[in-house]
mmCIF file of C-alpha atoms and ligand atoms in Angstrom:
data_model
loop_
_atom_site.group_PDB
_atom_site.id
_atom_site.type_symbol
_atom_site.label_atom_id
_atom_site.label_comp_id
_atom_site.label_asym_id
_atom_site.label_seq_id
_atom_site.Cartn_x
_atom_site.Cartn_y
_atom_site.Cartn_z
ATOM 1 C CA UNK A 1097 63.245 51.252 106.953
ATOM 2 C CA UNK A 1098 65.683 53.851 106.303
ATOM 3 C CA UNK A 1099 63.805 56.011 103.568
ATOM 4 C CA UNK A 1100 59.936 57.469 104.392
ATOM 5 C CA UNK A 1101 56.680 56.594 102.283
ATOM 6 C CA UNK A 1102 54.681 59.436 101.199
ATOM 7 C CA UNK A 1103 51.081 58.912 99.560
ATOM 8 C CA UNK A 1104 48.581 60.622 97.848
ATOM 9 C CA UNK A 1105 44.675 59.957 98.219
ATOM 10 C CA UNK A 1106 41.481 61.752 96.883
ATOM 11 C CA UNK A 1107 38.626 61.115 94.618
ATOM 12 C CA UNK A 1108 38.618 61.217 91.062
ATOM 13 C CA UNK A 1109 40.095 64.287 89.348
ATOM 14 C CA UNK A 1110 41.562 66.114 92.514
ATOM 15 C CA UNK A 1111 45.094 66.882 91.280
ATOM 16 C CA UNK A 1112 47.119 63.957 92.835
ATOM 17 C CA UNK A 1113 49.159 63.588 89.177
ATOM 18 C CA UNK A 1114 48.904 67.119 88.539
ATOM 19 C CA UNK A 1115 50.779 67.392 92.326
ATOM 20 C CA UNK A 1116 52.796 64.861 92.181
ATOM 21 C CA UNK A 1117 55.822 65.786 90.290
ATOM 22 C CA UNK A 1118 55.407 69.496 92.994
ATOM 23 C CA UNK A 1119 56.316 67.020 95.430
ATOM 24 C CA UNK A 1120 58.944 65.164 94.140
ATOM 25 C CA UNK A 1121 60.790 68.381 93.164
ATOM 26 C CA UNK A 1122 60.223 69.573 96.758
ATOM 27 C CA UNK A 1123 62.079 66.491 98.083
ATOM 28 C CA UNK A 1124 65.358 66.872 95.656
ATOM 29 C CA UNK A 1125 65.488 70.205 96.493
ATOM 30 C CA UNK A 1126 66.239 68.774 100.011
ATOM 31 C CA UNK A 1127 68.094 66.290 98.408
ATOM 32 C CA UNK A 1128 66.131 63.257 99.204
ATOM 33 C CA UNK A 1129 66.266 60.723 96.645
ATOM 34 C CA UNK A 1130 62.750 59.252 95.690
ATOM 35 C CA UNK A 1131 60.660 57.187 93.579
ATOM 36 C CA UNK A 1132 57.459 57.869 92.162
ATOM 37 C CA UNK A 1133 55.006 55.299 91.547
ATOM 38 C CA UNK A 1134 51.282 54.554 91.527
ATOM 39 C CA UNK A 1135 48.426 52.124 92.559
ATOM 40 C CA UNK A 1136 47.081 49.879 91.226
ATOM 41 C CA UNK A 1137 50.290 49.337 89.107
ATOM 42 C CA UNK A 1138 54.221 49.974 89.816
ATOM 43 C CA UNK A 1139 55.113 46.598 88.553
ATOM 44 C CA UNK A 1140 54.676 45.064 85.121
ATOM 45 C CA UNK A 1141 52.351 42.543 86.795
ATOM 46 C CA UNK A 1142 50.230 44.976 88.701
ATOM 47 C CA UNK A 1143 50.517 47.363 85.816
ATOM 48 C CA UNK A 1144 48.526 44.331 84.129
ATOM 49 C CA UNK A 1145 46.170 43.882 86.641
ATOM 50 C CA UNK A 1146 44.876 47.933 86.712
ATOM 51 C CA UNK A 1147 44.757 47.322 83.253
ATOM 52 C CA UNK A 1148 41.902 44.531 84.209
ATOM 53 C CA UNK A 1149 40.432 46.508 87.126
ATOM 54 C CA UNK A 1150 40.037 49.525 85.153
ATOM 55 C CA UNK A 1151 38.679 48.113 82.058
ATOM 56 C CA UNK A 1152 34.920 48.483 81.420
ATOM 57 C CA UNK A 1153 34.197 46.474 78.567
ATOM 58 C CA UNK A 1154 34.939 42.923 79.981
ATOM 59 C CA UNK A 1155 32.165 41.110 82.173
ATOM 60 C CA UNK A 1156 30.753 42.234 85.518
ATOM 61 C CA UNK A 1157 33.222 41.518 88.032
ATOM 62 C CA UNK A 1158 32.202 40.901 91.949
ATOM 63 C CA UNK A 1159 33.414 43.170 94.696
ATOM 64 C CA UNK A 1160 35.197 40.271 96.004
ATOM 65 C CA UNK A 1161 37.330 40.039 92.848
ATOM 66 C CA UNK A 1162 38.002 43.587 92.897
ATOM 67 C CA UNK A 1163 39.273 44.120 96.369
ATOM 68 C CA UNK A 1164 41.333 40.778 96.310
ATOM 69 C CA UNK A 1165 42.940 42.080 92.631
ATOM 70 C CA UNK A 1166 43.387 45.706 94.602
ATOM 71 C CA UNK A 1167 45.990 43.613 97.478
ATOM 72 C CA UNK A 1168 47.472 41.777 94.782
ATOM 73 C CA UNK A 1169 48.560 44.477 92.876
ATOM 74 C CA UNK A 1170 49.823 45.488 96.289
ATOM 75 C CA UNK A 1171 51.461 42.595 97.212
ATOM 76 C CA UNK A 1172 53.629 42.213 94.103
ATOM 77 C CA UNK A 1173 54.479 46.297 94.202
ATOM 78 C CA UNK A 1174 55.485 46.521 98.094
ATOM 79 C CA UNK A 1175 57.731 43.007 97.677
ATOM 80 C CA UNK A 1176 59.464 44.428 94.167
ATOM 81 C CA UNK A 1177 59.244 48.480 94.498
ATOM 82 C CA UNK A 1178 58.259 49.756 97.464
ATOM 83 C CA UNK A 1179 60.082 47.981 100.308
ATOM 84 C CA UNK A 1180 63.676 47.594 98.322
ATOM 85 C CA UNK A 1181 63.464 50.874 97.835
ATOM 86 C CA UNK A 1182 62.824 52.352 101.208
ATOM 87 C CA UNK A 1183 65.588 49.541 102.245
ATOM 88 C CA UNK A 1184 67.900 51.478 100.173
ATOM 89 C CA UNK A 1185 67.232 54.876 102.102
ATOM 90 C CA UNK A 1186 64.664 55.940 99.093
ATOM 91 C CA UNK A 1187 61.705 57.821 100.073
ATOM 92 C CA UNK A 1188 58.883 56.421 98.291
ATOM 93 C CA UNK A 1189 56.026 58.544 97.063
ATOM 94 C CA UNK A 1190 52.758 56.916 95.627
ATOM 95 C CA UNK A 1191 49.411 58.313 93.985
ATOM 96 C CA UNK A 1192 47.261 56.270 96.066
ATOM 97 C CA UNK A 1193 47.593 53.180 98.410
ATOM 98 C CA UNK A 1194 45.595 51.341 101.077
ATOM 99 C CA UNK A 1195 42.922 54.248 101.961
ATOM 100 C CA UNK A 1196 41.907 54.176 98.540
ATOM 101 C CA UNK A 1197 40.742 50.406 99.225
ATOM 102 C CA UNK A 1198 39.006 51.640 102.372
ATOM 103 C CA UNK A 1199 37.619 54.643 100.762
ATOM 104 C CA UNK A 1200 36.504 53.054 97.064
ATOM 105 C CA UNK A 1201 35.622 49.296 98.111
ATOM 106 C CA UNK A 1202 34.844 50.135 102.246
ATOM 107 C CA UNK A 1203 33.183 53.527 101.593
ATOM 108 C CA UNK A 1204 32.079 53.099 97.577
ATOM 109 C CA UNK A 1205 30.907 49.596 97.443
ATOM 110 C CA UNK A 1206 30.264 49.440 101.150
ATOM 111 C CA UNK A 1207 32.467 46.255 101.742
ATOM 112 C CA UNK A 1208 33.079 45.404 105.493
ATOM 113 C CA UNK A 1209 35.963 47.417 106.378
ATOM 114 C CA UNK A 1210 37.108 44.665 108.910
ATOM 115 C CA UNK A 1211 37.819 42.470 105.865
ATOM 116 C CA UNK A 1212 40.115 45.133 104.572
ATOM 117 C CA UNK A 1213 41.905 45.760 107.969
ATOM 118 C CA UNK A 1214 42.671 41.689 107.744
ATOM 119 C CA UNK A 1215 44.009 42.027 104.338
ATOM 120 C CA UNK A 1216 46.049 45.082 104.671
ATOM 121 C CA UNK A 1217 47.596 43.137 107.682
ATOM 122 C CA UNK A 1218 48.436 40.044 105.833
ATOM 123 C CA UNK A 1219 49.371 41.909 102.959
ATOM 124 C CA UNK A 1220 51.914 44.387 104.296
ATOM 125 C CA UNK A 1221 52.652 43.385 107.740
ATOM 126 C CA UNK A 1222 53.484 46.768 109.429
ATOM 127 C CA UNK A 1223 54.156 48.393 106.609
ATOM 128 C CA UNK A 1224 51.907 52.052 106.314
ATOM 129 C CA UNK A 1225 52.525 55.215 104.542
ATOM 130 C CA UNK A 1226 54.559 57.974 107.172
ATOM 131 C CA UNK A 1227 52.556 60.514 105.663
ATOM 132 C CA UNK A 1228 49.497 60.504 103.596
ATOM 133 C CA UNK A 1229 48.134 63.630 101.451
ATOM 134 C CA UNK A 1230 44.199 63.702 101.016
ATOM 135 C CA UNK A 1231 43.296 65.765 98.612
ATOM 136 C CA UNK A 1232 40.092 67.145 99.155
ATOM 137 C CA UNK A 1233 37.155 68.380 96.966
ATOM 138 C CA UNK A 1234 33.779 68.242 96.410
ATOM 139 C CA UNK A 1235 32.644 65.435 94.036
ATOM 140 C CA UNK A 1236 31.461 67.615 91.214
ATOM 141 C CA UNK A 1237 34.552 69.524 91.409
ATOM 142 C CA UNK A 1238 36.667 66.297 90.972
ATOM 143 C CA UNK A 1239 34.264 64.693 88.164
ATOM 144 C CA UNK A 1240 34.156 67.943 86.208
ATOM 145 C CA UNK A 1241 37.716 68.138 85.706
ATOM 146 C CA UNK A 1242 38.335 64.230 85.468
ATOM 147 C CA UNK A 1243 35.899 64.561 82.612
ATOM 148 C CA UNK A 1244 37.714 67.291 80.629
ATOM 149 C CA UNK A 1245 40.239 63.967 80.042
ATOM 150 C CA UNK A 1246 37.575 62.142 78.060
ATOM 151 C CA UNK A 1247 37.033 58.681 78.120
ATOM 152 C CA UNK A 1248 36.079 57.128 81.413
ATOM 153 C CA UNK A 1249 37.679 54.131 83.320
ATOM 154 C CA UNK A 1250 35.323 51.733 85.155
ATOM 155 C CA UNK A 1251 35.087 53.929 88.419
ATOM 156 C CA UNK A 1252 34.642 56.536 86.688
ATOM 157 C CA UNK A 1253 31.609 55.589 85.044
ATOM 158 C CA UNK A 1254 30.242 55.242 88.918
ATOM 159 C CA UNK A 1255 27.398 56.952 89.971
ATOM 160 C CA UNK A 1256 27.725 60.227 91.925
ATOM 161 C CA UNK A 1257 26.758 58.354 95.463
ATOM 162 C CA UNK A 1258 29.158 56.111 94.828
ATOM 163 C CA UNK A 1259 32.008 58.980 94.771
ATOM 164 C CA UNK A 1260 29.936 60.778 97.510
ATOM 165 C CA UNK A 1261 30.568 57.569 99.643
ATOM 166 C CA UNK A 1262 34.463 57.405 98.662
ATOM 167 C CA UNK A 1263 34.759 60.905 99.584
ATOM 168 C CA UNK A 1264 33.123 60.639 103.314
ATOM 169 C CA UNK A 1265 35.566 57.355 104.123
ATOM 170 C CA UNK A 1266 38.517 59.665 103.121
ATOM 171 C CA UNK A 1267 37.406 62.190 105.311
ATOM 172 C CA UNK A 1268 36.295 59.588 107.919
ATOM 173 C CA UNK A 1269 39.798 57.996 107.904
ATOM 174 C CA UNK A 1270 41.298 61.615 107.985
ATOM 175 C CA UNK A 1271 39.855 62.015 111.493
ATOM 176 C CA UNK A 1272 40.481 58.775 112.411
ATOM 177 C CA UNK A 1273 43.773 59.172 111.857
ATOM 178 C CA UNK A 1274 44.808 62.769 111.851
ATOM 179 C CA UNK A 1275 48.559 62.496 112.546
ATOM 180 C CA UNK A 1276 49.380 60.677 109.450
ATOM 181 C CA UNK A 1277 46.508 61.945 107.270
ATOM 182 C CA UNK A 1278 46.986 65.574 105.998
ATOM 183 C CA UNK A 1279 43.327 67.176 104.463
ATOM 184 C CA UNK A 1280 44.246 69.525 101.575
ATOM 185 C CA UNK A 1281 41.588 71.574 100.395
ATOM 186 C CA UNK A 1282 41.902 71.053 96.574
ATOM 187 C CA UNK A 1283 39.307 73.108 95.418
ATOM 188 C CA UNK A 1284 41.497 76.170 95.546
ATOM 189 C CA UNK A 1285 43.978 77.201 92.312
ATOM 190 C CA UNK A 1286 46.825 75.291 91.961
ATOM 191 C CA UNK A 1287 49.058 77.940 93.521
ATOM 192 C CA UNK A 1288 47.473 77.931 96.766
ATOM 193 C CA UNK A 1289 46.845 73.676 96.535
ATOM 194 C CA UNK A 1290 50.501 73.504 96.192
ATOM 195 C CA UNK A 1291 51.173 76.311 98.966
ATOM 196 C CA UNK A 1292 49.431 74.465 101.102
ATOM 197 C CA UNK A 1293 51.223 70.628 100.099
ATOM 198 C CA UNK A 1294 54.775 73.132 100.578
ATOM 199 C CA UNK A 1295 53.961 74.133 104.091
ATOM 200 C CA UNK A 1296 52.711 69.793 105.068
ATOM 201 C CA UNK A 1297 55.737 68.097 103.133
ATOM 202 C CA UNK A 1298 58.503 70.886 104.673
ATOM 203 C CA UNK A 1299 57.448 70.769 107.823
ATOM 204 C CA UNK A 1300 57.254 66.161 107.333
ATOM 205 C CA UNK A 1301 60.847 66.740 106.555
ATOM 206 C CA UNK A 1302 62.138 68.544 109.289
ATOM 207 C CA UNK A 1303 60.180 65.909 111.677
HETATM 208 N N1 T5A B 2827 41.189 52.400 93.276
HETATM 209 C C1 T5A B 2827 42.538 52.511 93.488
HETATM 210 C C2 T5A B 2827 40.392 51.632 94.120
HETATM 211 O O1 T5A B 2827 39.182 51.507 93.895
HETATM 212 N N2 T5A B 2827 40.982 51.000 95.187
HETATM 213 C C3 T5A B 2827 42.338 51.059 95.442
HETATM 214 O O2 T5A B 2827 42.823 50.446 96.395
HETATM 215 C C4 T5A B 2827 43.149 51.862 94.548
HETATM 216 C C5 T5A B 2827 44.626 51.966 94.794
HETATM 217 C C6 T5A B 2827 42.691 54.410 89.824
HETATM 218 C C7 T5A B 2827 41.285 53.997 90.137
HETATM 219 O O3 T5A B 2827 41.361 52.885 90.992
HETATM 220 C C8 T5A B 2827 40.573 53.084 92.135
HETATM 221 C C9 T5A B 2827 40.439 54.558 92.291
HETATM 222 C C10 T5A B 2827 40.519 55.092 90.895
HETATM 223 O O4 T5A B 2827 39.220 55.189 90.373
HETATM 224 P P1 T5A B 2827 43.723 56.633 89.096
HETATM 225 O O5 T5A B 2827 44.086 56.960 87.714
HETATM 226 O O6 T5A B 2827 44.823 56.425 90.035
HETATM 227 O O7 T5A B 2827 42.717 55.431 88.980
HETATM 228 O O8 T5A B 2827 42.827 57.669 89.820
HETATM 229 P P2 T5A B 2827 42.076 58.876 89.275
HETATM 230 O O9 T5A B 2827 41.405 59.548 90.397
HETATM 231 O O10 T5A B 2827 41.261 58.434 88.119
HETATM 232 O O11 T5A B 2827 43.214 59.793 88.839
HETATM 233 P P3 T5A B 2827 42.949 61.018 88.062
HETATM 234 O O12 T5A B 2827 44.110 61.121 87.125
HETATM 235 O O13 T5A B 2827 41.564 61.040 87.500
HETATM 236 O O14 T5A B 2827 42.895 62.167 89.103
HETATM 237 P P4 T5A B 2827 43.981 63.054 89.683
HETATM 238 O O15 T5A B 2827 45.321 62.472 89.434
HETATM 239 O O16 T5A B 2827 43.619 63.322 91.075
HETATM 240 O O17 T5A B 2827 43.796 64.410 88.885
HETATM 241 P P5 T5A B 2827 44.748 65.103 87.833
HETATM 242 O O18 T5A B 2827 45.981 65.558 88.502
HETATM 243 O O19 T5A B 2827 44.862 64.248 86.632
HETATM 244 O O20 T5A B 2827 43.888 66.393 87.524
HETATM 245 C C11 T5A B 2827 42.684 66.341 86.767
HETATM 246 C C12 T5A B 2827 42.525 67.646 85.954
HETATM 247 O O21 T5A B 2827 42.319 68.733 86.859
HETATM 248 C C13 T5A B 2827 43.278 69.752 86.644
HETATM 249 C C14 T5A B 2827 44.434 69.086 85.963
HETATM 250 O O22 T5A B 2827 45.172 69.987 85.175
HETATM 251 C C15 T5A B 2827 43.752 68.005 85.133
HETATM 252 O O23 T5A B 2827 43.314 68.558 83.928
HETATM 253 N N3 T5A B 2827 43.609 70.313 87.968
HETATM 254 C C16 T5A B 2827 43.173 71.490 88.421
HETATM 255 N N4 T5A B 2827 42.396 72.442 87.855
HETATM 256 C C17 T5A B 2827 42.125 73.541 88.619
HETATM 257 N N5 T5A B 2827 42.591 73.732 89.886
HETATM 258 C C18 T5A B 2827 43.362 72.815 90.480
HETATM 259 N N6 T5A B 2827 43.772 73.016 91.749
HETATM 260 C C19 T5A B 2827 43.670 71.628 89.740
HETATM 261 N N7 T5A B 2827 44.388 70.511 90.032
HETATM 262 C C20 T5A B 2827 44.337 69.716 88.947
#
């Protein structure tokens, strides 16, 4: 792969779209060419499907069905957006990917993490992010500003020790995994969050 994939992780309400666009302005000002995009979504197909996963007024639907719709989403956005791009020398830079899985459905719904690790392996082969952006915040500091938005999605509607759970497999795969997994601490103002992303994404750069 000739360009690098960048992602962005947290719970709900912890800046990643607010600090997205910082980043991609930090990368053309190095004059890397990039592409934004999101998950679930990034294609029209998984764009349909996150409209299903993060609809609440439709009938219950079973873990199983949610993690499986989570890879398929994937699937179709790696094969059509993600890996052409990178191919092309395109740095890629998504809000959210794979840890969110391990974090919402392994941590959240406590589904067996082994079961992820198989999917994520037939799914992308050896494809993982280069760099990966937690941002970090308590789970009433997240909620309270995801709530400023309004209406709530079907996480969101979760109960706090659901988000409580998503936010210790973040930090869980953040030790795990420390070389690819940068903590931020998002509970600071926006200047210092995005002093913080400056120093992580200059320094990925000049790797
Ligand atoms: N999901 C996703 C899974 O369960 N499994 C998976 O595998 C994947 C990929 C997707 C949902 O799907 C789940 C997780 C999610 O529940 P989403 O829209 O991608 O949904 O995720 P959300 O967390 O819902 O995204 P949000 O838009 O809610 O959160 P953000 O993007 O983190 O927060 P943002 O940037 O919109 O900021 C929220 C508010 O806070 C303010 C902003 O101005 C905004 O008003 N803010 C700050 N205020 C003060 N100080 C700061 N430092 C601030 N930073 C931002």
């Amino acid at each position: 792969m000739l360009g690098r994939f960048i992602s962005l992780e947290g719970g709900e309400g912890v800046g990643k779209t607010t600090n997205i666009g910082y980043i991609q302005s930090l990368l053309a000002e190095n004059n890397i060419p990039v592409l934004l995009t999101r998950e679930p979504g990034g294609t029209p197909l998984a764009e349909a499907m996150r409209q299903l996963l993060l609809d609440k007024n439709q009938e219950e639907m079973t873990e199983q069905a949610e993690l499986l719709m989570m890879f398929a989403a994937r699937a179709q956005h790696i094969k059509h957006v993600i890996k052409p791009a990178l191919e092309q020398g395109i740095w890629v830079l998504c809000d959210r990917f794979t840890d969110a899985t391990y974090a919402y459905q392994g941590g959240g719904r406590s589904m067996d993490f082994a079961a992820i690790n198989w999917l994520e392996n037939f799914v992308q082969g050896e494809l993982r992010p280069d760099l990966t952006l937690l941002l970090d915040a308590p789970v009433k500091i997240g909620m309270g500003r995801a709530a400023q938005r309004g209406k709530l999605d079907r996480f969101e509607v979760e109960k706090i020790t659901f988000f409580e759970k998503v936010r210790e497999a973040y930090l869980a795969l953040a030790e795990q995994q420390a070389e690819r997994i940068k903590v931020v601490d998002a509970t600071q103002n926006l200047e210092h969050v995005q002093a913080e992303i400056h120093q992580l994404v200059t320094q990925f750069i000049h790797d």
